[in-house]
PDB file of C-alpha atoms in Angstrom:
ATOM      1  CA  MET N   1      80.958 100.528 130.289  1.00  0.00           C
ATOM      2  CA  GLN N   2      77.742 100.586 129.011  1.00  0.00           C
ATOM      3  CA  GLN N   3      78.793 102.214 125.457  1.00  0.00           C
ATOM      4  CA  LEU N   4      81.350  99.050 125.668  1.00  0.00           C
ATOM      5  CA  LEU N   5      78.018  96.697 126.270  1.00  0.00           C
ATOM      6  CA  GLN N   6      76.720  97.863 123.458  1.00  0.00           C
ATOM      7  CA  TRP N   7      79.352  97.717 120.939  1.00  0.00           C
ATOM      8  CA  ARG N   8      80.407  93.837 122.630  1.00  0.00           C
ATOM      9  CA  SER N   9      76.612  93.555 121.428  1.00  0.00           C
ATOM     10  CA  ARG N  10      77.294  94.661 117.784  1.00  0.00           C
ATOM     11  CA  LEU N  11      80.653  92.834 117.279  1.00  0.00           C
ATOM     12  CA  ASN N  12      79.380  89.383 118.307  1.00  0.00           C
ATOM     13  CA  PHE N  13      79.162  86.834 115.217  1.00  0.00           C
ATOM     14  CA  TRP N  14      75.581  86.214 115.700  1.00  0.00           C
ATOM     15  CA  PRO N  15      74.826  82.786 114.342  1.00  0.00           C
ATOM     16  CA  ALA N  16      71.151  82.882 113.009  1.00  0.00           C
ATOM     17  CA  SER N  17      70.420  80.781 115.158  1.00  0.00           C
ATOM     18  CA  ARG N  18      70.257  83.002 118.091  1.00  0.00           C
ATOM     19  CA  LEU N  19      68.717  86.120 116.322  1.00  0.00           C
ATOM     20  CA  HIS N  20      65.629  87.076 117.394  1.00  0.00           C
ATOM     21  CA  TRP N  21      63.859  87.861 114.321  1.00  0.00           C
ATOM     22  CA  ALA N  22      60.377  88.850 116.579  1.00  0.00           C
ATOM     23  CA  ALA N  23      62.223  91.867 117.513  1.00  0.00           C
ATOM     24  CA  GLY N  24      61.498  95.539 116.766  1.00  0.00           C
ATOM     25  CA  GLY N  25      61.321  97.159 112.756  1.00  0.00           C
ATOM     26  CA  SER N  26      65.376  99.347 113.625  1.00  0.00           C
ATOM     27  CA  GLU N  27      66.732  95.899 116.364  1.00  0.00           C
ATOM     28  CA  ARG N  28      65.793  93.772 113.194  1.00  0.00           C
ATOM     29  CA  ARG N  29      66.876  95.107 110.963  1.00  0.00           C
ATOM     30  CA  GLU N  30      69.844  96.247 112.476  1.00  0.00           C
ATOM     31  CA  ILE N  31      70.147  92.139 113.502  1.00  0.00           C
ATOM     32  CA  ARG N  32      69.202  91.284 109.978  1.00  0.00           C
ATOM     33  CA  VAL N  33      72.475  93.914 108.544  1.00  0.00           C
ATOM     34  CA  ILE N  34      75.024  91.998 111.194  1.00  0.00           C
ATOM     35  CA  ALA N  35      73.834  88.659 109.917  1.00  0.00           C
ATOM     36  CA  LEU N  36      74.322  89.205 106.473  1.00  0.00           C
ATOM     37  CA  ARG N  37      77.579  90.497 106.988  1.00  0.00           C
ATOM     38  CA  GLN N  38      78.844  87.766 109.553  1.00  0.00           C
ATOM     39  CA  GLN N  39      77.317  85.516 106.551  1.00  0.00           C
ATOM     40  CA  ARG N  40      79.584  87.658 103.927  1.00  0.00           C
ATOM     41  CA  LEU N  41      82.601  87.033 106.323  1.00  0.00           C
ATOM     42  CA  GLU N  42      82.379  83.892 106.420  1.00  0.00           C
ATOM     43  CA  HIS N  43      82.706  83.669 102.810  1.00  0.00           C
ATOM     44  CA  PHE N  44      85.467  85.608 101.926  1.00  0.00           C
ATOM     45  CA  ASN N  45      87.411  83.875 105.041  1.00  0.00           C
ATOM     46  CA  GLU N  46      86.605  80.161 103.582  1.00  0.00           C
ATOM     47  CA  HIS N  47      87.075  81.456  99.831  1.00  0.00           C
ATOM     48  CA  VAL N  48      88.284  84.363  98.565  1.00  0.00           C
ATOM     49  CA  PHE N  49      90.829  85.024 101.456  1.00  0.00           C
ATOM     50  CA  GLY N  50      93.685  82.914 100.388  1.00  0.00           C
ATOM     51  CA  HIS N  51      92.205  82.272  96.964  1.00  0.00           C
ATOM     52  CA  VAL N  52      92.361  85.432  94.790  1.00  0.00           C
ATOM     53  CA  GLU N  53      96.327  86.965  94.537  1.00  0.00           C
ATOM     54  CA  GLY N  54      97.225  90.003  96.683  1.00  0.00           C
ATOM     55  CA  TRP N  55      98.581  91.202  99.875  1.00  0.00           C
ATOM     56  CA  LEU N  56      95.947  91.377 102.741  1.00  0.00           C
ATOM     57  CA  GLY N  57      96.513  91.189 106.086  1.00  0.00           C
ATOM     58  CA  ASP N  58      94.854  88.031 108.016  1.00  0.00           C
ATOM     59  CA  ARG N  59      93.365  90.078 110.486  1.00  0.00           C
ATOM     60  CA  MET N  60      92.510  92.916 108.537  1.00  0.00           C
ATOM     61  CA  TRP N  61      88.640  91.466 108.258  1.00  0.00           C
ATOM     62  CA  GLN N  62      88.126  92.503 112.484  1.00  0.00           C
ATOM     63  CA  ILE N  63      89.080  95.966 110.999  1.00  0.00           C
ATOM     64  CA  ILE N  64      86.742  95.532 108.371  1.00  0.00           C
ATOM     65  CA  ASN N  65      83.793  94.534 109.949  1.00  0.00           C
ATOM     66  CA  ALA N  66      84.791  97.037 113.421  1.00  0.00           C
ATOM     67  CA  ILE N  67      84.262  99.854 111.134  1.00  0.00           C
ATOM     68  CA  GLY N  68      80.987  97.985 109.146  1.00  0.00           C
ATOM     69  CA  SER N  69      79.602  98.093 112.857  1.00  0.00           C
ATOM     70  CA  ILE N  70      80.900 102.052 113.291  1.00  0.00           C
ATOM     71  CA  PHE N  71      78.791 102.422 109.542  1.00  0.00           C
ATOM     72  CA  ASP N  72      75.964 100.803 110.956  1.00  0.00           C
ATOM     73  CA  HIS N  73      76.379 102.609 114.351  1.00  0.00           C
ATOM     74  CA  ASN N  74      76.906 105.929 112.538  1.00  0.00           C
ATOM     75  CA  GLY N  75      74.542 105.546 109.832  1.00  0.00           C
ATOM     76  CA  VAL N  76      77.120 106.207 107.543  1.00  0.00           C
ATOM     77  CA  HIS N  77      75.357 105.511 104.276  1.00  0.00           C
ATOM     78  CA  GLY N  78      77.929 105.597 100.383  1.00  0.00           C
ATOM     79  CA  ASN N  79      79.203 103.573  97.681  1.00  0.00           C
ATOM     80  CA  ILE N  80      82.673 101.207  98.070  1.00  0.00           C
ATOM     81  CA  ALA N  81      85.568 102.014  96.333  1.00  0.00           C
ATOM     82  CA  GLU N  82      88.530 101.155  95.220  1.00  0.00           C
ATOM     83  CA  PHE N  83      91.734 102.492  93.123  1.00  0.00           C
ATOM     84  CA  GLY N  84      94.257 100.028  92.163  1.00  0.00           C
ATOM     85  CA  VAL N  85      92.060  96.753  92.195  1.00  0.00           C
ATOM     86  CA  HIS N  86      94.425  94.202  91.515  1.00  0.00           C
ATOM     87  CA  HIS N  87      92.893  90.266  90.957  1.00  0.00           C
ATOM     88  CA  GLY N  88      90.200  92.360  93.462  1.00  0.00           C
ATOM     89  CA  LEU N  89      91.053  90.893  97.365  1.00  0.00           C
ATOM     90  CA  PHE N  90      90.589  94.359  99.443  1.00  0.00           C
ATOM     91  CA  LEU N  91      87.727  94.934  97.493  1.00  0.00           C
ATOM     92  CA  PHE N  92      85.872  91.364  97.483  1.00  0.00           C
ATOM     93  CA  LEU N  93      86.455  92.234 101.802  1.00  0.00           C
ATOM     94  CA  LEU N  94      84.884  96.041 101.163  1.00  0.00           C
ATOM     95  CA  ASN N  95      81.951  94.563  99.728  1.00  0.00           C
ATOM     96  CA  THR N  96      81.588  93.169 103.562  1.00  0.00           C
ATOM     97  CA  ILE N  97      80.193  96.377 104.129  1.00  0.00           C
ATOM     98  CA  ARG N  98      77.763  97.333 101.271  1.00  0.00           C
ATOM     99  CA  ASN N  99      74.220  97.491 101.357  1.00  0.00           C
ATOM    100  CA  ASP N 100      71.944  96.376  99.215  1.00  0.00           C
ATOM    101  CA  ASN N 101      71.515 100.172  97.336  1.00  0.00           C
ATOM    102  CA  GLU N 102      75.686 100.426  97.477  1.00  0.00           C
ATOM    103  CA  GLU N 103      77.604 100.076  94.607  1.00  0.00           C
ATOM    104  CA  CYS N 104      81.520  98.542  94.914  1.00  0.00           C
ATOM    105  CA  PHE N 105      83.796 100.656  92.710  1.00  0.00           C
ATOM    106  CA  ALA N 106      86.739  98.909  90.556  1.00  0.00           C
ATOM    107  CA  ILE N 107      89.658 102.217  89.373  1.00  0.00           C
ATOM    108  CA  ASP N 108      92.535 100.552  87.822  1.00  0.00           C
ATOM    109  CA  VAL N 109      94.181 100.573  84.474  1.00  0.00           C
ATOM    110  CA  PHE N 110      94.083  96.501  84.634  1.00  0.00           C
ATOM    111  CA  ASP N 111      95.477  95.391  81.337  1.00  0.00           C
ATOM    112  CA  ASN N 112      96.870  98.832  80.163  1.00  0.00           C
ATOM    113  CA  GLN N 113     100.372  98.211  81.670  1.00  0.00           C
ATOM    114  CA  TYR N 114     102.218 100.582  80.054  1.00  0.00           C
ATOM    115  CA  LEU N 115     100.470 103.081  82.755  1.00  0.00           C
ATOM    116  CA  ASN N 116     101.628 101.118  85.460  1.00  0.00           C
ATOM    117  CA  ILE N 117     105.189 103.554  85.163  1.00  0.00           C
ATOM    118  CA  ASP N 118     106.051 102.311  89.283  1.00  0.00           C
ATOM    119  CA  HIS N 119     105.385  98.535  88.276  1.00  0.00           C
ATOM    120  CA  SER N 120     102.965  98.288  91.855  1.00  0.00           C
ATOM    121  CA  GLY N 121     101.069  95.800  90.492  1.00  0.00           C
ATOM    122  CA  HIS N 122     100.044  93.601  88.095  1.00  0.00           C
ATOM    123  CA  GLY N 123      96.694  93.657  87.698  1.00  0.00           C
ATOM    124  CA  SER N 124      93.817  91.249  84.798  1.00  0.00           C
ATOM    125  CA  LEU N 125      91.008  92.261  84.426  1.00  0.00           C
ATOM    126  CA  ALA N 126      90.763  89.029  82.590  1.00  0.00           C
ATOM    127  CA  VAL N 127      91.273  87.344  86.517  1.00  0.00           C
ATOM    128  CA  PHE N 128      89.653  90.011  88.250  1.00  0.00           C
ATOM    129  CA  LEU N 129      85.544  89.301  85.672  1.00  0.00           C
ATOM    130  CA  SER N 130      86.449  85.673  86.795  1.00  0.00           C
ATOM    131  CA  HIS N 131      86.843  86.023  90.458  1.00  0.00           C
ATOM    132  CA  VAL N 132      83.814  88.324  90.699  1.00  0.00           C
ATOM    133  CA  GLU N 133      82.063  85.452  88.525  1.00  0.00           C
ATOM    134  CA  THR N 134      83.404  82.827  90.436  1.00  0.00           C
ATOM    135  CA  LEU N 135      84.006  83.504  93.839  1.00  0.00           C
ATOM    136  CA  MET N 136      81.546  86.762  93.928  1.00  0.00           C
ATOM    137  CA  ALA N 137      78.999  85.663  91.432  1.00  0.00           C
ATOM    138  CA  SER N 138      75.847  86.595  93.237  1.00  0.00           C
ATOM    139  CA  HIS N 139      76.550  90.404  94.473  1.00  0.00           C
ATOM    140  CA  ARG N 140      78.056  90.612  90.474  1.00  0.00           C
ATOM    141  CA  ARG N 141      75.631  93.670  89.963  1.00  0.00           C
ATOM    142  CA  PHE N 142      76.981  95.552  92.409  1.00  0.00           C
ATOM    143  CA  PHE N 143      80.338  95.646  90.714  1.00  0.00           C
ATOM    144  CA  ARG N 144      81.374  97.942  87.766  1.00  0.00           C
ATOM    145  CA  ILE N 145      85.276  98.468  86.515  1.00  0.00           C
ATOM    146  CA  VAL N 146      86.430 101.683  85.504  1.00  0.00           C
ATOM    147  CA  GLN N 147      89.697 101.087  83.738  1.00  0.00           C
ATOM    148  CA  ARG N 148      91.786 104.895  83.982  1.00  0.00           C
ATOM    149  CA  ASP N 149      94.976 105.316  85.462  1.00  0.00           C
ATOM    150  CA  THR N 150      93.630 107.674  88.297  1.00  0.00           C
ATOM    151  CA  THR N 151      96.258 110.321  87.553  1.00  0.00           C
ATOM    152  CA  SER N 152      93.827 110.803  83.620  1.00  0.00           C
ATOM    153  CA  LEU N 153      90.265 111.150  86.307  1.00  0.00           C
ATOM    154  CA  SER N 154      89.122 115.166  87.794  1.00  0.00           C
ATOM    155  CA  ALA N 155      86.808 116.137  90.617  1.00  0.00           C
ATOM    156  CA  VAL N 156      84.622 116.269  88.118  1.00  0.00           C
ATOM    157  CA  GLU N 157      84.410 112.711  87.016  1.00  0.00           C
ATOM    158  CA  LEU N 158      84.475 110.993  90.211  1.00  0.00           C
ATOM    159  CA  ILE N 159      81.753 113.435  90.997  1.00  0.00           C
ATOM    160  CA  GLU N 160      78.734 111.975  88.994  1.00  0.00           C
ATOM    161  CA  LEU N 161      80.869 109.305  88.712  1.00  0.00           C
ATOM    162  CA  PHE N 162      79.933 108.321  91.504  1.00  0.00           C
ATOM    163  CA  GLY N 163      76.973 110.355  91.985  1.00  0.00           C
ATOM    164  CA  LYS N 164      74.674 111.252  94.976  1.00  0.00           C
ATOM    165  CA  LYS N 165      75.742 108.668  96.897  1.00  0.00           C
ATOM    166  CA  GLY N 166      79.757 109.561  97.369  1.00  0.00           C
ATOM    167  CA  VAL N 167      81.754 107.503  99.164  1.00  0.00           C
ATOM    168  CA  LYS N 168      81.202 106.001 102.878  1.00  0.00           C
ATOM    169  CA  PHE N 169      85.375 103.770 101.747  1.00  0.00           C
ATOM    170  CA  PHE N 170      87.341 104.522  99.631  1.00  0.00           C
ATOM    171  CA  SER N 171      90.374 101.985  98.824  1.00  0.00           C
ATOM    172  CA  ILE N 172      92.894 103.782  97.619  1.00  0.00           C
ATOM    173  CA  ASP N 173      96.730 101.498  96.470  1.00  0.00           C
ATOM    174  CA  ALA N 174      97.343 102.430  92.857  1.00  0.00           C
ATOM    175  CA  GLY N 175     100.593 104.262  91.308  1.00  0.00           C
ATOM    176  CA  HIS N 176     103.043 104.293  94.930  1.00  0.00           C
ATOM    177  CA  THR N 177     104.239 107.043  93.860  1.00  0.00           C
ATOM    178  CA  SER N 178     104.310 110.354  95.048  1.00  0.00           C
ATOM    179  CA  LEU N 179     102.205 111.724  92.364  1.00  0.00           C
ATOM    180  CA  HIS N 180      99.556 109.172  92.362  1.00  0.00           C
ATOM    181  CA  THR N 181      99.401 109.497  95.946  1.00  0.00           C
ATOM    182  CA  TYR N 182      98.805 113.575  96.037  1.00  0.00           C
ATOM    183  CA  ASN N 183      96.991 113.125  93.056  1.00  0.00           C
ATOM    184  CA  ASP N 184      94.659 110.128  94.290  1.00  0.00           C
ATOM    185  CA  LEU N 185      94.457 111.621  97.840  1.00  0.00           C
ATOM    186  CA  GLN N 186      92.799 115.074  96.168  1.00  0.00           C
ATOM    187  CA  LEU N 187      90.437 112.828  94.581  1.00  0.00           C
ATOM    188  CA  VAL N 188      89.263 110.977  97.368  1.00  0.00           C
ATOM    189  CA  GLN N 189      88.536 113.823  99.201  1.00  0.00           C
ATOM    190  CA  GLU N 190      85.842 115.637  96.864  1.00  0.00           C
ATOM    191  CA  VAL N 191      83.974 111.478  97.182  1.00  0.00           C
ATOM    192  CA  LEU N 192      83.979 110.600 100.686  1.00  0.00           C
ATOM    193  CA  VAL N 193      80.423 111.402 102.761  1.00  0.00           C
ATOM    194  CA  PRO N 194      80.970 113.042 106.594  1.00  0.00           C
ATOM    195  CA  GLY N 195      82.173 109.899 108.401  1.00  0.00           C
ATOM    196  CA  GLY N 196      82.731 107.725 105.204  1.00  0.00           C
ATOM    197  CA  ILE N 197      87.198 106.377 106.455  1.00  0.00           C
ATOM    198  CA  VAL N 198      89.493 106.053 103.291  1.00  0.00           C
ATOM    199  CA  ALA N 199      92.398 103.739 103.622  1.00  0.00           C
ATOM    200  CA  LEU N 200      96.163 104.020 102.250  1.00  0.00           C
ATOM    201  CA  ASP N 201      98.519 101.601 101.706  1.00  0.00           C
ATOM    202  CA  ASP N 202     101.970 101.084 101.770  1.00  0.00           C
ATOM    203  CA  TYR N 203     102.064 104.122 104.494  1.00  0.00           C
ATOM    204  CA  MET N 204     105.514 104.008 105.532  1.00  0.00           C
ATOM    205  CA  SER N 205     107.060 101.041 103.366  1.00  0.00           C
ATOM    206  CA  VAL N 206     110.471 100.493 102.935  1.00  0.00           C
ATOM    207  CA  HIS N 207     109.804  99.296  99.324  1.00  0.00           C
ATOM    208  CA  TRP N 208     107.381 102.131  98.309  1.00  0.00           C
ATOM    209  CA  PRO N 209     109.035 104.933 100.082  1.00  0.00           C
ATOM    210  CA  GLY N 210     106.453 107.148  97.576  1.00  0.00           C
ATOM    211  CA  VAL N 211     103.831 106.860  99.008  1.00  0.00           C
ATOM    212  CA  THR N 212     104.753 108.380 102.342  1.00  0.00           C
ATOM    213  CA  GLU N 213     106.258 111.798 100.606  1.00  0.00           C
ATOM    214  CA  GLY N 214     102.758 111.981  98.211  1.00  0.00           C
ATOM    215  CA  PHE N 215     101.326 111.145 101.865  1.00  0.00           C
ATOM    216  CA  TYR N 216     103.055 114.342 103.598  1.00  0.00           C
ATOM    217  CA  ARG N 217     102.441 116.604 100.602  1.00  0.00           C
ATOM    218  CA  PHE N 218      98.959 115.301 100.641  1.00  0.00           C
ATOM    219  CA  MET N 219      98.863 116.678 103.499  1.00  0.00           C
ATOM    220  CA  ASP N 220     100.987 120.221 104.064  1.00  0.00           C
ATOM    221  CA  SER N 221      99.376 121.444 101.124  1.00  0.00           C
ATOM    222  CA  GLY N 222      96.314 120.136  99.245  1.00  0.00           C
ATOM    223  CA  ASN N 223      94.454 118.387 102.563  1.00  0.00           C
ATOM    224  CA  ARG N 224      91.394 120.149 103.353  1.00  0.00           C
ATOM    225  CA  ARG N 225      88.823 117.407 104.733  1.00  0.00           C
ATOM    226  CA  LEU N 226      91.237 113.920 106.244  1.00  0.00           C
ATOM    227  CA  LYS N 227      92.199 112.828 109.510  1.00  0.00           C
ATOM    228  CA  PRO N 228      94.381 110.208 110.085  1.00  0.00           C
ATOM    229  CA  PHE N 229      93.421 107.646 112.678  1.00  0.00           C
ATOM    230  CA  LEU N 230      94.229 103.887 112.797  1.00  0.00           C
ATOM    231  CA  TYR N 231      97.760 102.725 111.411  1.00  0.00           C
ATOM    232  CA  PHE N 232      97.409  98.868 110.591  1.00  0.00           C
ATOM    233  CA  GLN N 233      98.825  95.720 108.829  1.00  0.00           C
ATOM    234  CA  ASN N 234     100.929  99.063 106.255  1.00  0.00           C
ATOM    235  CA  LYS N 235      97.047 100.403 105.775  1.00  0.00           C
ATOM    236  CA  LEU N 236      96.780 104.289 106.606  1.00  0.00           C
ATOM    237  CA  PHE N 237      93.455 105.019 107.792  1.00  0.00           C
ATOM    238  CA  LEU N 238      91.891 108.397 108.071  1.00  0.00           C
ATOM    239  CA  THR N 239      88.256 109.881 107.841  1.00  0.00           C
ATOM    240  CA  THR N 240      86.364 113.257 107.665  1.00  0.00           C
ATOM    241  CA  VAL N 241      88.236 115.642 110.441  1.00  0.00           C
ATOM    242  CA  SER N 242      85.084 117.064 111.813  1.00  0.00           C
ATOM    243  CA  GLU N 243      83.934 112.932 113.139  1.00  0.00           C
ATOM    244  CA  HIS N 244      87.788 111.668 113.857  1.00  0.00           C
ATOM    245  CA  GLY N 245      87.314 112.528 117.060  1.00  0.00           C
ATOM    246  CA  SER N 246      83.762 110.451 118.029  1.00  0.00           C
ATOM    247  CA  CYS N 247      85.301 107.166 115.129  1.00  0.00           C
ATOM    248  CA  LEU N 248      88.189 106.887 116.452  1.00  0.00           C
ATOM    249  CA  GLN N 249      86.903 106.603 120.077  1.00  0.00           C
ATOM    250  CA  GLN N 250      83.968 104.021 118.827  1.00  0.00           C
ATOM    251  CA  PHE N 251      87.583 102.263 117.279  1.00  0.00           C
ATOM    252  CA  ARG N 252      89.062 102.786 120.103  1.00  0.00           C
ATOM    253  CA  THR N 253      85.804 100.928 122.412  1.00  0.00           C
ATOM    254  CA  ALA N 254      85.783  97.827 119.328  1.00  0.00           C
ATOM    255  CA  ILE N 255      89.457  97.137 119.987  1.00  0.00           C
ATOM    256  CA  GLU N 256      88.835  96.746 123.987  1.00  0.00           C
ATOM    257  CA  VAL N 257      86.429  94.641 122.407  1.00  0.00           C
ATOM    258  CA  ILE N 258      88.182  92.407 119.879  1.00  0.00           C
ATOM    259  CA  CYS N 259      91.093  92.674 121.182  1.00  0.00           C
ATOM    260  CA  ASN N 260      91.298  92.648 125.129  1.00  0.00           C
ATOM    261  CA  ASP N 261      94.867  91.049 125.377  1.00  0.00           C
ATOM    262  CA  GLU N 262      96.744  93.465 122.661  1.00  0.00           C
ATOM    263  CA  ALA N 263      95.542  96.586 124.364  1.00  0.00           C
ATOM    264  CA  ARG N 264      96.296  95.857 128.030  1.00  0.00           C
ATOM    265  CA  ALA N 265     100.272  94.323 126.675  1.00  0.00           C
ATOM    266  CA  GLY N 266     100.072  97.522 124.973  1.00  0.00           C
ATOM    267  CA  ARG N 267      99.994  96.514 121.130  1.00  0.00           C
ATOM    268  CA  TRP N 268      97.739  99.186 120.279  1.00  0.00           C
ATOM    269  CA  LYS N 269      99.036 102.788 121.544  1.00  0.00           C
ATOM    270  CA  ASP N 270      97.958 105.742 120.470  1.00  0.00           C
ATOM    271  CA  VAL N 271     100.073 107.339 118.861  1.00  0.00           C
ATOM    272  CA  ASP N 272     100.412 111.289 116.665  1.00  0.00           C
ATOM    273  CA  ILE N 273     100.649 112.084 113.111  1.00  0.00           C
ATOM    274  CA  LEU N 274     101.023 115.342 112.353  1.00  0.00           C
ATOM    275  CA  GLY N 275      98.826 116.745 115.155  1.00  0.00           C
ATOM    276  CA  SER N 276      95.749 113.786 115.097  1.00  0.00           C
ATOM    277  CA  SER N 277      96.191 111.188 117.617  1.00  0.00           C
ATOM    278  CA  CYS N 278      95.946 107.989 116.346  1.00  0.00           C
ATOM    279  CA  LEU N 279      96.038 104.034 116.999  1.00  0.00           C
ATOM    280  CA  SER N 280      99.028 102.262 115.994  1.00  0.00           C
ATOM    281  CA  PHE N 281      99.438  98.870 115.723  1.00  0.00           C
ATOM    282  CA  ALA N 282     102.957  96.658 115.967  1.00  0.00           C
TER     283      ALA N 282
END
């Protein structure tokens, strides 16, 4: 019960008029982080979602908000990155959990569409930059662009790119072939910080079976650090092995707060994916 109450306070959307700025130093910093994330989420829902082309579940913002709270609670820090940005929709949502000393990396073939062998998206650097300038103007200095096919990147290059901070959240949504998925998961596990999270797009999608095939190939022969803990709106979320149990429990507690009726109705279910306990939403 005590943990549930703590998470309820962390997940509340607190209007600025209710914030107690006279609180102690660490508590005041925590309140500031929560308020800042709330402002960014409101901006995303009002000015970005529905205005930027791309498929994204209408409730994905709730999941990312919960993940941001988990990161805050566990002291998880690092950059944010995405393989396969398209026009930036999901990356702009991920920016809501970015701290001021962290950056968002947009890694995509963009206009080099001859590298997009499975036609899984049609990104545009000009459109992405336009959205950054018009919708994310106050954050544009925190966005870094890398125009590459992910299969041309080496682990060494990626480690050098992100530096000592590494990555706390990595979205994989580039090529949807089995080869791309296997390659991208292998790269990501090299730069993800302990307790960080990976979101794999289109897992179990009937339109993109290569993603599911690549995931199981990776888990069978290439994985050494990752375990899945959540499946929600076409994305499979994974975290590092040592932190899997605590992350799953914290997320389950968060769901009891923000989706209590759904949890009671059985729409959130514990499932097993390759021996890993996961929460699944249907």
